[in-house]
Coordinates of C-alpha atoms and ligand atoms in Angstrom, one line a residue:
M518 CA 26.8 4.1 7.6
P519 CA 23.3 3.7 9.0
D520 CA 23.1 1.8 12.1
T521 CA 21.4 -1.2 10.4
A522 CA 19.8 -2.2 13.4
N523 CA 18.3 1.3 15.3
P524 CA 17.9 2.8 11.6
P525 CA 16.7 6.5 11.8
R526 CA 12.9 6.9 11.2
L527 CA 11.1 10.4 9.8
S528 CA 7.7 11.0 11.6
L529 CA 6.2 11.4 8.8
A530 CA 3.0 9.9 9.2
N531 CA -0.2 10.8 11.3
L532 CA -0.1 7.9 14.4
P533 CA -1.7 6.0 15.3
T534 CA -4.3 6.1 12.4
P535 CA -7.8 4.8 14.1
L536 CA -9.1 1.1 14.6
H537 CA -13.3 1.1 13.4
H538 CA -15.1 -1.2 13.7
F539 CA -18.6 -1.1 11.4
R540 CA -21.7 -3.4 11.8
A541 CA -22.6 -3.0 8.6
L542 CA -19.5 -4.5 7.4
D543 CA -19.2 -6.7 9.4
A544 CA -22.7 -8.7 7.4
I545 CA -21.4 -7.8 4.0
V546 CA -17.5 -9.4 4.5
G547 CA -19.1 -11.8 6.9
C548 CA -16.9 -11.5 10.4
E549 CA -16.1 -9.4 13.1
V550 CA -13.9 -7.1 10.7
W551 CA -12.4 -4.1 12.6
V552 CA -10.7 -2.1 10.2
K553 CA -7.3 -0.1 10.9
R554 CA -7.6 3.2 8.5
D555 CA -3.9 3.4 7.5
D556 CA -5.9 5.4 4.3
M557 CA -5.8 8.6 7.0
T558 CA -2.4 8.0 7.1
G559 CA -1.7 11.4 5.6
G560 CA -3.9 14.6 3.4
V561 CA -2.5 14.2 0.0
E562 CA 0.2 11.4 0.9
T563 CA -2.2 8.8 2.1
G564 CA -1.9 5.4 2.6
N565 CA 0.2 2.6 3.6
K566 CA 4.2 3.8 1.5
V567 CA 3.8 6.8 4.5
R568 CA 4.5 3.4 7.1
K569 CA 7.5 2.8 5.0
L570 CA 8.8 5.9 4.2
E571 CA 9.6 7.0 7.3
Y572 CA 12.5 5.0 7.1
L573 CA 13.3 5.0 3.5
L574 CA 13.1 8.7 2.9
A575 CA 14.7 9.0 7.1
D576 CA 17.6 6.8 5.2
A577 CA 17.6 9.7 2.3
R578 CA 17.9 12.1 4.9
A579 CA 21.6 10.3 6.0
R580 CA 23.0 9.4 3.2
G581 CA 22.8 13.0 1.7
A582 CA 20.3 12.5 -0.7
D583 CA 18.8 15.7 -2.5
T584 CA 16.7 13.7 -4.8
V585 CA 14.8 9.8 -4.6
L586 CA 14.0 7.9 -8.0
T587 CA 11.5 5.7 -7.5
C588 CA 8.8 3.2 -10.1
G589 CA 5.7 2.2 -10.5
G590 CA 2.3 2.0 -12.7
F591 CA 1.2 5.5 -14.2
Q592 CA -1.6 5.4 -11.0
S593 CA 1.0 3.8 -8.6
N594 CA 0.1 5.1 -4.7
H595 CA 3.4 4.5 -3.7
C596 CA 5.0 7.0 -6.1
R597 CA 2.8 10.1 -5.1
A598 CA 3.4 9.3 -1.7
T599 CA 6.9 9.9 -3.1
A600 CA 6.7 12.7 -4.1
V601 CA 4.7 14.6 -2.3
L602 CA 6.7 14.0 1.4
A603 CA 9.5 14.0 -0.5
R604 CA 9.1 17.8 -2.0
G605 CA 8.1 17.9 1.8
L606 CA 11.4 17.9 3.1
G607 CA 13.1 19.1 0.3
M608 CA 13.8 16.8 -2.0
H609 CA 13.3 16.3 -5.6
A610 CA 11.4 13.0 -6.8
V611 CA 12.0 11.2 -9.9
T612 CA 9.1 9.0 -11.2
L613 CA 9.1 6.4 -13.4
L614 CA 5.4 5.2 -14.8
R615 CA 4.6 1.9 -16.8
T616 CA 1.8 2.7 -19.2
D617 CA 0.7 -0.4 -21.6
D618 CA 2.9 1.2 -23.9
G619 CA 5.1 3.9 -22.7
E620 CA 3.4 6.6 -24.0
P621 CA 2.2 9.3 -21.4
R622 CA -0.5 9.2 -20.7
P623 CA -3.3 12.6 -19.7
L624 CA -2.7 13.5 -15.6
S625 CA -5.3 12.8 -13.6
G626 CA -5.7 10.6 -10.1
N627 CA -2.3 10.1 -8.3
P628 CA 0.2 11.8 -11.0
L629 CA -1.9 14.9 -11.7
L630 CA -1.0 15.0 -7.2
S631 CA 2.7 14.0 -8.2
A632 CA 3.2 16.7 -11.0
L633 CA 1.0 19.0 -8.3
A634 CA 4.5 19.2 -6.0
G635 CA 7.1 18.9 -8.8
A636 CA 7.7 15.5 -9.3
R637 CA 9.8 14.6 -12.9
Q638 CA 7.4 11.6 -14.2
Y639 CA 8.6 9.4 -16.9
T640 CA 6.8 7.4 -18.5
I641 CA 8.2 3.3 -19.4
T642 CA 6.0 0.8 -20.8
P643 CA 6.0 -3.2 -19.2
A644 CA 9.2 -4.8 -21.3
A645 CA 11.5 -1.9 -19.6
Y646 CA 10.0 -2.1 -16.4
E647 CA 10.6 -5.9 -16.1
S648 CA 14.1 -4.1 -15.8
R649 CA 13.5 -0.9 -13.6
D650 CA 15.5 -2.2 -10.8
N651 CA 18.4 -1.2 -13.3
L652 CA 17.0 1.7 -15.4
M653 CA 17.0 3.3 -12.3
R654 CA 20.2 2.5 -11.6
E655 CA 21.2 3.9 -15.2
L656 CA 19.1 6.8 -14.5
A657 CA 20.4 8.1 -10.9
A658 CA 24.5 8.1 -12.3
R659 CA 22.9 10.2 -15.1
L660 CA 21.3 12.6 -12.5
R661 CA 24.3 11.9 -10.4
S662 CA 26.6 12.9 -13.9
D663 CA 24.5 15.1 -15.9
E664 CA 23.1 17.2 -13.2
G665 CA 24.9 17.0 -9.9
R666 CA 23.0 15.7 -8.2
R667 CA 22.7 13.4 -5.2
P668 CA 20.0 10.3 -6.8
Y669 CA 18.3 7.4 -3.6
V670 CA 16.5 4.9 -5.2
I671 CA 13.5 3.9 -4.1
P672 CA 12.5 0.0 -4.7
E673 CA 9.4 -0.2 -6.3
G674 CA 5.5 0.2 -4.1
G675 CA 9.2 1.5 -0.8
S676 CA 9.1 -2.4 -0.8
N677 CA 12.8 -3.3 0.7
A678 CA 13.4 -4.7 4.6
L679 CA 13.8 -0.7 5.3
G680 CA 10.3 -0.6 4.0
A681 CA 8.6 -3.2 5.7
L682 CA 9.2 -1.8 8.9
G683 CA 6.9 0.4 8.6
Y684 CA 4.6 -2.3 9.2
V685 CA 6.8 -4.0 12.4
A686 CA 5.8 -0.4 13.2
A687 CA 2.5 -0.6 12.5
M688 CA 2.2 -4.4 14.3
G689 CA 3.4 -2.1 17.2
E690 CA 0.9 0.4 17.2
L691 CA -2.0 -1.8 16.8
R692 CA -0.7 -4.5 20.2
A693 CA -1.5 -0.9 22.5
Q694 CA -4.7 0.1 20.4
L695 CA -5.7 -3.2 22.1
D696 CA -3.9 -2.5 25.8
A697 CA -5.7 0.7 25.6
G698 CA -8.9 -1.4 25.2
A699 CA -9.7 -0.7 21.5
A700 CA -10.9 -3.4 20.5
G701 CA -11.0 -5.1 23.1
A702 CA -7.4 -7.0 24.3
A703 CA -7.4 -10.3 23.0
P704 CA -5.7 -10.5 19.3
F705 CA -6.9 -10.8 16.2
D706 CA -7.6 -14.3 14.4
V707 CA -6.0 -12.4 11.4
I708 CA -4.4 -9.3 10.4
A709 CA -6.2 -8.5 6.7
A710 CA -4.2 -6.5 4.1
A711 CA -4.0 -6.5 -0.4
C712 CA -0.1 -7.1 -1.7
G713 CA 1.2 -5.3 -4.2
S714 CA 4.6 -5.5 -3.6
G715 CA 4.9 -7.5 -1.3
G716 CA 6.4 -4.8 1.9
T717 CA 3.1 -4.5 3.7
A718 CA 2.5 -8.2 4.7
A719 CA 6.7 -9.0 5.2
G720 CA 6.4 -6.4 8.1
L721 CA 2.6 -7.2 9.1
A722 CA 3.6 -11.3 10.0
V723 CA 7.2 -9.8 11.1
G724 CA 5.2 -7.3 13.6
A725 CA 1.8 -9.8 13.9
A726 CA 4.0 -11.7 15.7
R727 CA 5.8 -10.1 17.7
H728 CA 3.5 -8.0 19.1
R729 CA 1.0 -11.3 19.4
V730 CA -1.4 -9.2 17.7
A731 CA -3.0 -12.2 15.0
S732 CA -2.0 -15.1 14.9
E733 CA -2.1 -15.4 10.9
V734 CA -2.1 -13.3 8.3
W735 CA -3.5 -13.1 5.4
S736 CA -3.2 -11.7 1.9
F737 CA -4.8 -10.9 -1.3
A738 CA -2.0 -10.0 -4.2
V739 CA -3.5 -8.8 -6.6
C740 CA -0.9 -8.5 -9.4
D741 CA 1.7 -11.6 -10.1
D742 CA 0.9 -14.8 -8.3
R743 CA 0.8 -16.9 -4.2
S744 CA 4.1 -19.1 -5.0
H745 CA 5.7 -15.2 -6.4
F746 CA 4.8 -13.3 -3.4
D747 CA 5.7 -16.8 -0.8
G748 CA 9.8 -15.7 -2.9
V749 CA 9.4 -12.0 -2.5
T750 CA 7.5 -12.2 0.8
A751 CA 9.9 -14.8 2.1
S752 CA 13.1 -12.8 1.4
L753 CA 12.3 -9.9 2.4
I754 CA 10.5 -11.6 6.3
D755 CA 14.9 -12.5 6.0
G756 CA 16.1 -8.8 5.6
V757 CA 13.6 -7.5 8.1
R758 CA 14.3 -10.6 10.4
A759 CA 18.2 -9.5 10.3
M760 CA 18.3 -6.5 11.5
A761 CA 16.5 -7.2 14.3
P762 CA 17.4 -10.8 14.8
D763 CA 15.7 -11.8 19.0
G764 CA 12.2 -12.1 17.5
P765 CA 9.8 -14.3 17.8
A766 CA 9.7 -16.3 14.4
P767 CA 7.0 -13.7 11.7
A768 CA 3.4 -15.0 11.7
P769 CA 1.7 -17.4 9.8
L770 CA 1.6 -15.4 6.0
R771 CA -0.8 -16.8 4.6
L772 CA -0.8 -15.3 0.2
F773 CA -4.2 -15.2 -1.6
D774 CA -3.8 -15.1 -5.5
E775 CA -8.1 -16.0 -6.5
W776 CA -9.5 -12.8 -5.8
K777 CA -6.8 -10.2 -7.7
G778 CA -9.8 -10.0 -10.6
P779 CA -8.4 -10.0 -14.4
R780 CA -5.1 -8.2 -14.1
Y781 CA -3.7 -5.3 -12.2
G782 CA -6.0 -2.3 -11.8
E783 CA -8.9 -3.9 -13.0
A784 CA -11.2 -5.5 -11.5
T785 CA -14.4 -7.4 -12.1
A786 CA -18.5 -6.5 -12.2
E787 CA -18.5 -8.1 -9.0
Q788 CA -15.5 -6.6 -7.1
L789 CA -16.4 -2.9 -8.5
E790 CA -20.4 -3.4 -6.8
F791 CA -18.8 -4.9 -3.9
I792 CA -16.8 -1.8 -3.7
R793 CA -20.3 0.2 -4.4
R794 CA -21.7 -1.8 -1.5
V795 CA -19.4 -1.1 1.4
A796 CA -19.5 2.4 0.6
A797 CA -22.9 3.4 0.7
H798 CA -23.6 1.3 3.5
T799 CA -20.8 2.1 5.8
G800 CA -19.2 5.5 4.8
L801 CA -15.8 3.3 3.8
V802 CA -14.2 3.9 -0.1
L803 CA -12.5 1.1 -0.8
D804 CA -9.6 1.3 -4.5
P805 CA -10.4 -0.9 -7.1
V806 CA -6.7 -2.2 -7.2
Y807 CA -5.9 -3.0 -4.4
T808 CA -8.0 -2.8 -0.7
G809 CA -11.7 -3.4 -2.8
K810 CA -10.0 -6.8 -4.2
A811 CA -8.5 -7.6 -0.9
L812 CA -11.9 -7.2 1.5
F813 CA -13.5 -8.4 -1.4
G814 CA -11.3 -12.2 -0.8
L815 CA -11.6 -12.2 2.6
S816 CA -15.7 -11.6 2.3
H817 CA -15.4 -14.9 -0.6
H818 CA -13.1 -16.6 1.7
P819 CA -14.5 -20.1 2.4
Q820 CA -12.8 -20.3 6.6
R821 CA -13.3 -16.9 7.3
P822 CA -12.1 -16.4 10.3
A823 CA -14.2 -14.9 13.2
R824 CA -12.4 -11.7 14.0
A825 CA -9.9 -9.8 11.6
C826 CA -8.0 -7.1 11.3
F827 CA -8.5 -5.6 7.9
V828 CA -5.7 -3.3 6.6
H829 CA -7.2 -0.1 4.7
T830 CA -3.9 0.5 3.1
G831 CA -5.6 3.9 1.4
G832 CA -4.8 4.2 -2.3
F833 CA -8.4 6.6 -2.4
P834 CA -5.9 9.6 -5.3
G835 CA -6.3 6.5 -7.7
L836 CA -10.4 6.0 -7.8
L837 CA -10.5 9.2 -8.9
G838 CA -7.7 8.3 -11.9
A839 CA -9.2 8.1 -15.6
P840 CA -10.3 6.2 -16.3
A841 CA -13.1 5.2 -13.2
P842 CA -15.0 1.8 -13.7
V843 CA -16.2 2.7 -10.6
L844 CA -17.8 6.0 -10.9
A845 CA -19.7 4.7 -13.9
D846 CA -22.8 3.1 -12.6
L847 CA -23.7 5.2 -10.0
P848 CA -26.1 8.8 -10.7
P849 CA -25.2 12.0 -11.2
P850 CA -26.5 14.4 -9.2
Q851 CA -30.3 15.4 -10.4
P852 CA -31.7 18.9 -10.9
L853 CA -33.9 20.0 -8.3
P854 CA -37.4 18.8 -8.5
A855 CA -40.3 21.8 -8.3
G856 CA -41.6 22.7 -5.4
T857 CA -39.2 20.4 -3.4
Ligands
LIG1108 C1 0.9 -0.6 -2.6 C2 -0.3 -0.9 -1.9 C3 -0.5 -1.7 -1.3 C4 0.0 -2.7 -1.6 O1 1.8 -3.4 -0.4 P1 2.7 -3.3 -0.7 O2 3.5 -3.3 0.2 O3 2.8 -2.7 -2.5 O4 2.0 -5.0 -1.1 C5 -1.4 -1.9 0.1 N1 -3.0 -1.3 -1.1 C6 -2.5 0.4 -1.3 C7 -3.6 1.1 -1.7 C8 -0.6 0.4 -2.1 O5 -0.7 1.4 -2.3

């Protein structure tokens, strides 16, 4: 059994991720906003899931697993990161991907990259996805009995207490950057990020207090609703604190669901326009499923903080998944006019 007070961690992410400030972004968002570039934790595997997987895949390895099982939406960033990193460690990945009708879709974006990395991918219906934890347990049992594999199950989004430790550590990293003068030594008013399964939010809340980097954490839901995530994050925070019981109380975690758009994976025209405007003025590319909605939310919040740190959690391969509504209105390249 791994030691729960000092769990093993693999070095999988490129750390520290940069802390960037764009004046043009301050003007668009309406406050001073520093961007913690967790969209740069790696190459193909990049994004916030890499930090969680440093702990989760270390645990898988410590338990002698040869196959990791996980789940998500068809364009899941988490499944792609897991598939790529597991393969690099010599393990196989099996993923359950939710589609509207349970039928496969053509490969694009994330599942295309997972396929390249040799993942075995199954599609399931939204109804089946409701019992994803049972499904993964059953599939793990089958892989064990039928194929002699040693499977390890990672929950949706890598969001259990162990995965959330990645974001406690990220706040220690941010503290070191502040100490080194990266953004002035003063703590931020707010750490802001998107919320999809709650692990990032929980880790940020514990880590922000432990490392004194911000007085509050603002978490912008992209699915479900506030009361759902209040419950999910409270129990994740309990789990994280149980692993290191001596730390201070977590930073206040405020969850917002006003800017989640029509539904998971679908953004409003205004949100898509916001993504295009940010990219056109700063070169910072947000994704329409998570980061675009979260920063849009911060920019529309009636009590914006004076100084925020926005965690860019990644997601750009999803942007390139079909259909790609953000790209729809952009002008394609034109033939060079004669005489230039
Ligand atoms: C998974 C994901 C999130 C949400 O993180 P959770 O810990 O699942 O809440 C945010 N942004 C991107 C790009 C993600 O892939």
